[in-house]
Short mmCIF file of C-alpha atoms in Angstrom, two decimals:
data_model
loop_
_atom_site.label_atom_id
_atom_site.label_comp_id
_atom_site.label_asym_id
_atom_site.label_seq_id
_atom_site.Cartn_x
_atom_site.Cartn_y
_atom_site.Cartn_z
CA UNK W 1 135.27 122.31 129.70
CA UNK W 2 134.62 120.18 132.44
CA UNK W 3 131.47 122.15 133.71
CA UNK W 4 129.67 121.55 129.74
CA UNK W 5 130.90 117.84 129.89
CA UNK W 6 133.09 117.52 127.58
CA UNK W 7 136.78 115.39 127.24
CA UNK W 8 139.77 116.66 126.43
CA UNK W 9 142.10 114.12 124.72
CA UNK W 10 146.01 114.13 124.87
CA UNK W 11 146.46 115.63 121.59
CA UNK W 12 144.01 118.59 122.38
CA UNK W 13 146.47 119.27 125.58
CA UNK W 14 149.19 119.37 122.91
CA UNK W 15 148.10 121.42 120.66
CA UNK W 16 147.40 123.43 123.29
CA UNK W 17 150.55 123.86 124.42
CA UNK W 18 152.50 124.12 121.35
CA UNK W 19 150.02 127.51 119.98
CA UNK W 20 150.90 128.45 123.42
CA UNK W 21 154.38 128.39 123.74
CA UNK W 22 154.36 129.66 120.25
CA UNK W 23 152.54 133.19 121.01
CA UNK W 24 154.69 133.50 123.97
CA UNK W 25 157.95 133.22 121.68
CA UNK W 26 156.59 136.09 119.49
CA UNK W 27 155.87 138.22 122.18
CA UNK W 28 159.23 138.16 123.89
CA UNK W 29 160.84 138.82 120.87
CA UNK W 30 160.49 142.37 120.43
CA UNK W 31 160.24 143.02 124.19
CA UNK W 32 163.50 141.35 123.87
CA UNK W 33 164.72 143.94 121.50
CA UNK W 34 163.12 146.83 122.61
CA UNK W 35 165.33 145.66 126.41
CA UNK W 36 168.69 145.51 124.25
CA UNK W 37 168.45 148.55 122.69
CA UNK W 38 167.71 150.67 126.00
CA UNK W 39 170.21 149.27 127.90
CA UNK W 40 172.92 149.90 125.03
CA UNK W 41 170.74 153.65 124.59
CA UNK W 42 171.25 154.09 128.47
CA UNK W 43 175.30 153.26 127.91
CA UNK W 44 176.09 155.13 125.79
CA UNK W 45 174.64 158.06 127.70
CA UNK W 46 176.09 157.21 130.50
CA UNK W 47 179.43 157.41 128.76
CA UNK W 48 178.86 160.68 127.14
CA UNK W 49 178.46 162.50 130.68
CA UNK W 50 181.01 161.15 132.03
CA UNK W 51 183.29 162.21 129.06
CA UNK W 52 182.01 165.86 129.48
CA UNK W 53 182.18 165.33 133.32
CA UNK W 54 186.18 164.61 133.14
CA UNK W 55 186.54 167.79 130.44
CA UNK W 56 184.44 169.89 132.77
CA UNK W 57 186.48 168.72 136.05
CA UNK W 58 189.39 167.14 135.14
CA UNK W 59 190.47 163.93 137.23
CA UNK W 60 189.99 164.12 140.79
CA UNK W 61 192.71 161.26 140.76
CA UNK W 62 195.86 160.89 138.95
CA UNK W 63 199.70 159.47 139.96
CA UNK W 64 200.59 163.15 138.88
CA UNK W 65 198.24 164.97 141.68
CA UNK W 66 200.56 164.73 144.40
CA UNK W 67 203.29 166.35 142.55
#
């Protein structure tokens, strides 16, 4: 703007800021969702095998073992 000559008032630099901030907000929010529901995706598989890990090998460590 400066370059074509032209003044940019307070209230410009505000609205400015305020479409901004809003378009950020909307993006993040289903990035934000898309995050949650990986991470609780990726736990629950992570449970799963180790489930059929501890029916495939039993424990490794128990009070019992030494018995």
């Amino acid at each position: 703007m400066e370059v074509m000559g032209v003044t940019i008032g307070q209230t410009a630099w505000d609205y400015d800021d305020t479409v901004d901030n809003a378009r950020i907000l909307k993006a993040e929010k289903p990035a934000e969702g898309n995050c949650k529901e990986v991470r609780t995706l990726r736990r629950a598989l992570k449970a799963t095998a180790n489930d059929n890990f501890e029916e495939t090998e039993g424990l490794l460590y128990a009070p019992s073992i030494a018995d």
